[in-house]
Each structure stands twice: as C-alpha cells, then as structure tokens.
mmCIF file of C-alpha atoms in Angstrom:
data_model
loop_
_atom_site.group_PDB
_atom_site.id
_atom_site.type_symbol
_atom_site.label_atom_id
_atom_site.label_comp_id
_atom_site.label_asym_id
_atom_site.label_seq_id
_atom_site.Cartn_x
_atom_site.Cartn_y
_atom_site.Cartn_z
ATOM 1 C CA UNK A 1 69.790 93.248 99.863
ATOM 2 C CA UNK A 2 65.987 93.050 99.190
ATOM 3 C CA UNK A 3 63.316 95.490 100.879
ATOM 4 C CA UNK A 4 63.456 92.812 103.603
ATOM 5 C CA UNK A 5 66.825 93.548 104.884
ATOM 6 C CA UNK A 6 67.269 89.492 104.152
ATOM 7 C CA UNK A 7 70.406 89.368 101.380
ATOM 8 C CA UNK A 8 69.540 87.685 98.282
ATOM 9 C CA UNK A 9 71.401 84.281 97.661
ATOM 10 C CA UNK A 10 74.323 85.240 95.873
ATOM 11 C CA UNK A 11 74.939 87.772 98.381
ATOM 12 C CA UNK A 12 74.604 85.410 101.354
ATOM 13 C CA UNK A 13 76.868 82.855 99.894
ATOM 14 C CA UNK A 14 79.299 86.135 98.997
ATOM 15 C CA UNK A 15 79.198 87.085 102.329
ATOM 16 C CA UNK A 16 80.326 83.785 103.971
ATOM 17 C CA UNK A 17 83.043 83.134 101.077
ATOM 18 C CA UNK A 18 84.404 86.653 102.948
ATOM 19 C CA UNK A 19 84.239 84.774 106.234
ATOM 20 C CA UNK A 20 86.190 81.654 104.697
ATOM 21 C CA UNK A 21 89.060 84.014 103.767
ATOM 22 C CA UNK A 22 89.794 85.063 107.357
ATOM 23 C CA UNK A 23 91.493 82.024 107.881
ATOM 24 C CA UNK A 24 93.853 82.677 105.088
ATOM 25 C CA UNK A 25 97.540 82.300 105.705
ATOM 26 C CA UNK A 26 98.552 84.923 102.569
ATOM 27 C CA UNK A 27 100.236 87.946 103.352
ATOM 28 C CA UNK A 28 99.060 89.338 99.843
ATOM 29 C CA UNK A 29 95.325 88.521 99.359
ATOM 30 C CA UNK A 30 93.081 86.842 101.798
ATOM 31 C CA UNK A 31 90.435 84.471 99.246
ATOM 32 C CA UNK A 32 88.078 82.603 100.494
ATOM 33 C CA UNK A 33 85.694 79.901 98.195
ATOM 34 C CA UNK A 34 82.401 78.322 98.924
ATOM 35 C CA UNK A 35 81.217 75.749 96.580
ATOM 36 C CA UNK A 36 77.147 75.477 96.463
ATOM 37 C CA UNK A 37 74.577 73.333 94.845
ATOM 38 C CA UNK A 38 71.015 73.554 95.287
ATOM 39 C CA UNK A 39 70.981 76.285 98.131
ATOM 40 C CA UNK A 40 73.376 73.905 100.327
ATOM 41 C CA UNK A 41 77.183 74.242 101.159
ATOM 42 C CA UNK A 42 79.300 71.799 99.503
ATOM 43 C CA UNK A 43 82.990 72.845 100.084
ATOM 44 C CA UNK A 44 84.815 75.728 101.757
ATOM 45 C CA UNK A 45 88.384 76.510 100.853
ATOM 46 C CA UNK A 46 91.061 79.265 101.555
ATOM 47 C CA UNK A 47 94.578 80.299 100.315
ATOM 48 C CA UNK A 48 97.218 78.825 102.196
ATOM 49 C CA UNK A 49 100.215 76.577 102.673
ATOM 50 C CA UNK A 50 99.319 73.043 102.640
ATOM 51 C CA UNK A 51 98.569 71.308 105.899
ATOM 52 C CA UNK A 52 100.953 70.722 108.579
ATOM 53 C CA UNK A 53 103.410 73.260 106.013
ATOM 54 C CA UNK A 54 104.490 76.517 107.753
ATOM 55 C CA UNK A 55 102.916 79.496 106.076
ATOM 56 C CA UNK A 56 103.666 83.320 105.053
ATOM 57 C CA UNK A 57 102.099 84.615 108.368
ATOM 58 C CA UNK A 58 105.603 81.868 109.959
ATOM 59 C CA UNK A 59 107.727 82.772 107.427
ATOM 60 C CA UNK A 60 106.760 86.227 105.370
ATOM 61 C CA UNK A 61 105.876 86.089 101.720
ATOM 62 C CA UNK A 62 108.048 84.812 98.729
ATOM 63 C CA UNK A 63 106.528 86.699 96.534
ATOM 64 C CA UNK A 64 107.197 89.558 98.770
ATOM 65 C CA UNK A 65 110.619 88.823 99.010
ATOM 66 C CA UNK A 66 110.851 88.593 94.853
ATOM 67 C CA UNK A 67 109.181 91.204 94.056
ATOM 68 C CA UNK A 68 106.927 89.143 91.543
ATOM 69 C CA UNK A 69 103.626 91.004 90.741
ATOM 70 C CA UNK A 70 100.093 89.426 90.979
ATOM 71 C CA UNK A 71 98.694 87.002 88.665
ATOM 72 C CA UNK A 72 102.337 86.070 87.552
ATOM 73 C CA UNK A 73 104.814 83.425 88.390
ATOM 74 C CA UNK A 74 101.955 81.109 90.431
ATOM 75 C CA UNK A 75 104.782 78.450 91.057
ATOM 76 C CA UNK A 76 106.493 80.831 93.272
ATOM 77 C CA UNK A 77 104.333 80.693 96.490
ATOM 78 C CA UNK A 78 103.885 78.404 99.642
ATOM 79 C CA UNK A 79 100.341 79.137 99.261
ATOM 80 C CA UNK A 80 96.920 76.657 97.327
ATOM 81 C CA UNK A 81 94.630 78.998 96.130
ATOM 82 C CA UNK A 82 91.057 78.749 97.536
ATOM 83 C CA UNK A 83 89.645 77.485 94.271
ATOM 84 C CA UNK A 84 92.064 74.729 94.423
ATOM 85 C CA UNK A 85 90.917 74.233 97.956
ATOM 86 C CA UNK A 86 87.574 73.462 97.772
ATOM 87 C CA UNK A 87 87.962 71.281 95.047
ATOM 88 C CA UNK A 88 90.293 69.031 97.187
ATOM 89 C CA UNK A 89 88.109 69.396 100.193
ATOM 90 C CA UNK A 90 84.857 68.312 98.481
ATOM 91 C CA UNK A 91 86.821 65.415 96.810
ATOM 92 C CA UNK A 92 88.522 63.979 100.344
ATOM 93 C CA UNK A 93 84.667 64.244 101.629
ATOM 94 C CA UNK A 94 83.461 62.424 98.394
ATOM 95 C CA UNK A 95 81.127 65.157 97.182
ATOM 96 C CA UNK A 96 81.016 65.935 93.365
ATOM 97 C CA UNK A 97 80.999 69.471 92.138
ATOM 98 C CA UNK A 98 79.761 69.076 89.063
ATOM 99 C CA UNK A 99 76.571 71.757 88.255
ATOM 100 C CA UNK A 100 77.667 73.991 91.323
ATOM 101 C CA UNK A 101 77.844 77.158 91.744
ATOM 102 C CA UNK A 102 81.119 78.407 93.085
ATOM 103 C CA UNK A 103 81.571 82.139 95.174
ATOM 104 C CA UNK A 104 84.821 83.203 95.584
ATOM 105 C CA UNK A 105 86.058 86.770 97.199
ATOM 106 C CA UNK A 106 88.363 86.941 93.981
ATOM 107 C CA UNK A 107 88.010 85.697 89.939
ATOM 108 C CA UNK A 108 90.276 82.693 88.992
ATOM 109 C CA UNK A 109 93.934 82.302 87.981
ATOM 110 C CA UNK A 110 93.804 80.351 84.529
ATOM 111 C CA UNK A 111 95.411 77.325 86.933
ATOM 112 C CA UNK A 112 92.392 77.402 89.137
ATOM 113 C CA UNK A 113 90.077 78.001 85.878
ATOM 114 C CA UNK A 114 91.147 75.290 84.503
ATOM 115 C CA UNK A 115 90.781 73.239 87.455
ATOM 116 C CA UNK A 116 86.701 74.187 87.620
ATOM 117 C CA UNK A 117 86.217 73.869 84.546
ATOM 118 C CA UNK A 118 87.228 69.661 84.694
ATOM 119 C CA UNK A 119 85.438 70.215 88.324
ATOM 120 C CA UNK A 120 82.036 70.941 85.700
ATOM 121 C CA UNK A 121 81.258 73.733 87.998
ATOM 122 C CA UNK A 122 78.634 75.753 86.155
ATOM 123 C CA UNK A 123 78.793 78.791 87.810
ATOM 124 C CA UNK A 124 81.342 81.037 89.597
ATOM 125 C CA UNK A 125 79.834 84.120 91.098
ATOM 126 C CA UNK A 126 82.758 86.964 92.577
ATOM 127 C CA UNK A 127 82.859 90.762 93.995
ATOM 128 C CA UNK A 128 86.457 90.429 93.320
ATOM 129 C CA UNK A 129 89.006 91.256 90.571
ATOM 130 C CA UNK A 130 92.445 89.174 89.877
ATOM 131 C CA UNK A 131 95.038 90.309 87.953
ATOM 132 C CA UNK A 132 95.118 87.677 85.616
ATOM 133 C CA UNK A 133 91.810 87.808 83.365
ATOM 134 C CA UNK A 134 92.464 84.960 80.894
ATOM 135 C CA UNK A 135 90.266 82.350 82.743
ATOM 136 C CA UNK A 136 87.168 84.682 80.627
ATOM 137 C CA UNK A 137 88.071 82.911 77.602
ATOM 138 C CA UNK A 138 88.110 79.691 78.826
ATOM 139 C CA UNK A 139 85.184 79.989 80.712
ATOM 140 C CA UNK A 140 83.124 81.369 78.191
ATOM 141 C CA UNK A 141 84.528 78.332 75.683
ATOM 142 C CA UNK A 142 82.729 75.685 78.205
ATOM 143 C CA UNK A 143 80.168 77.507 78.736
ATOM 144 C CA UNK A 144 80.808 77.953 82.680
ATOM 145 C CA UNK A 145 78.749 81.477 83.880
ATOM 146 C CA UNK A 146 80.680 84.379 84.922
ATOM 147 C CA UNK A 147 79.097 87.055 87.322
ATOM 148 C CA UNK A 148 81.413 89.938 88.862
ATOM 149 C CA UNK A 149 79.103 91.263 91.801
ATOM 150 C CA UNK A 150 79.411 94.702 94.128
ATOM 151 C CA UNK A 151 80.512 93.497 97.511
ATOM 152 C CA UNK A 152 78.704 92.269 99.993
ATOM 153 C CA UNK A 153 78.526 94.408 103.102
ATOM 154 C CA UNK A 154 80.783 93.518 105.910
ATOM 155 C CA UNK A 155 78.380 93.998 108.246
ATOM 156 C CA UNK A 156 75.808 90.982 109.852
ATOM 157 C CA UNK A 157 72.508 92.063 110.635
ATOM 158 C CA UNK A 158 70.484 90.284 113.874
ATOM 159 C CA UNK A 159 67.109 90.818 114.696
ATOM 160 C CA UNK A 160 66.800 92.189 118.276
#
C-alpha cells in the first residue's frame, strides 16, 4: 500500500483473486485467479469440481482419502484448478487472454503452466507458493513474467 492508504495495482487485483477463492469447493487449498488486461477484469476462476459435479465440501477429499501429497498425482482430484478456470471462463465469454496479466492466490502446477503459456498470458503475478516449482522453467523459456508478492492484507479499508 502507497502513503495513500489506496493499494497499488498488483495488490488490488491480489486482493480480489483472495476473494475469488472463497468460493472454492477444495478441502486442501482454496485458489482463486483473476485474469487482467489493461487495468480491467477479464476472467475469474476458482478450484473446484466441474459444474453441476458434486464436490469435496459433498463428498470429502480424494486426495485426503489417499494420502497423495501436494503438487503430485493432479489426475487424482474432483477438483479444475483456478488457472484452468479462468481460461475456460474467458473462452465461453469469447475474450482472448493473450498479453494479460494473470493473479492467482497460488503459483502454477506445470498442467496449468502449460495451459497459460498457449493462453500467451504475459504475466502471472502470486503471494502464494505451490509445491510443484517446475512451471519456472517453462515460464522463463517463453518468456512469460514471474512475480512472487507478500500478501495482500485481508483487511478492506472504507472511507467513513
């Protein structure tokens, strides 16, 4: 936050990728992704079971159940990660993402990496830390920008 008290604009669009992620159906990680261009809010997407699909908060967590650590064994879970997410919500709404910026509460799976990177995103801006780091590589190979910020505060300032 600036001198102002008014958050700079990678914390602002932080801040409401935090707010996406409440609606999350996980049991493990609530993630929440906000796909921007030019100051204005493409996409939103969140990690959960696909639509009309019961989720973990119905049925408890596979993964749970398995005992299979984060960042391994993606195929194993009910749930389409929030990168994924946005990507198919700006695409049934016919909006490219190509040269967008994209916050997410977490960094990537290689899966959802891989996914931005033939998205041409050209920016993905997190506070967050996944398990699996090997999306670095690949985004530094395309030459997509990294940026691993502190967290946002929780809290939302009004003026009175």
């Amino acid at each position: 936050m600036k001198g102002t008290g008014r958050p700079g604009l990678d914390e602002y669009f932080l801040k409401i990728a935090s707010v996406v992620a409440e609606r999350s159906t996980c049991l493990r990680h609530r993630v929440g992704a906000v796909a921007v261009r030019d100051k204005h809010i493409l996409a939103t997407g969140y990690n959960g079971a696909a639509a009309g699909v019961k989720d973990c908060l119905e049925l408890g967590c596979l993964r749970d159940e398995m005992n299979i650590e984060s960042g391994t064994r993606h195929e194993i879970c009910r749930a389409i990660h929030a990168e994924q997410n946005v990507i198919i919500q700006a695409a049934l709404h016919g909006v490219s993402l190509e040269g967008a910026t994209v916050y997410v509460t977490h960094s990537p799976c290689v899966l959802c990496a891989k996914m931005l990177v033939n998205a041409r995103i050209k920016r993905f801006v997190t506070y967050g830390s996944y398990a699996d780091e090997s999306f670095k590589d690949l985004f530094q190979q395309v030459g997509i920008e990294f940026e691993l910020h502190k967290s946002p505060p929780s809290h939302i300032s009004y003026l009175p």
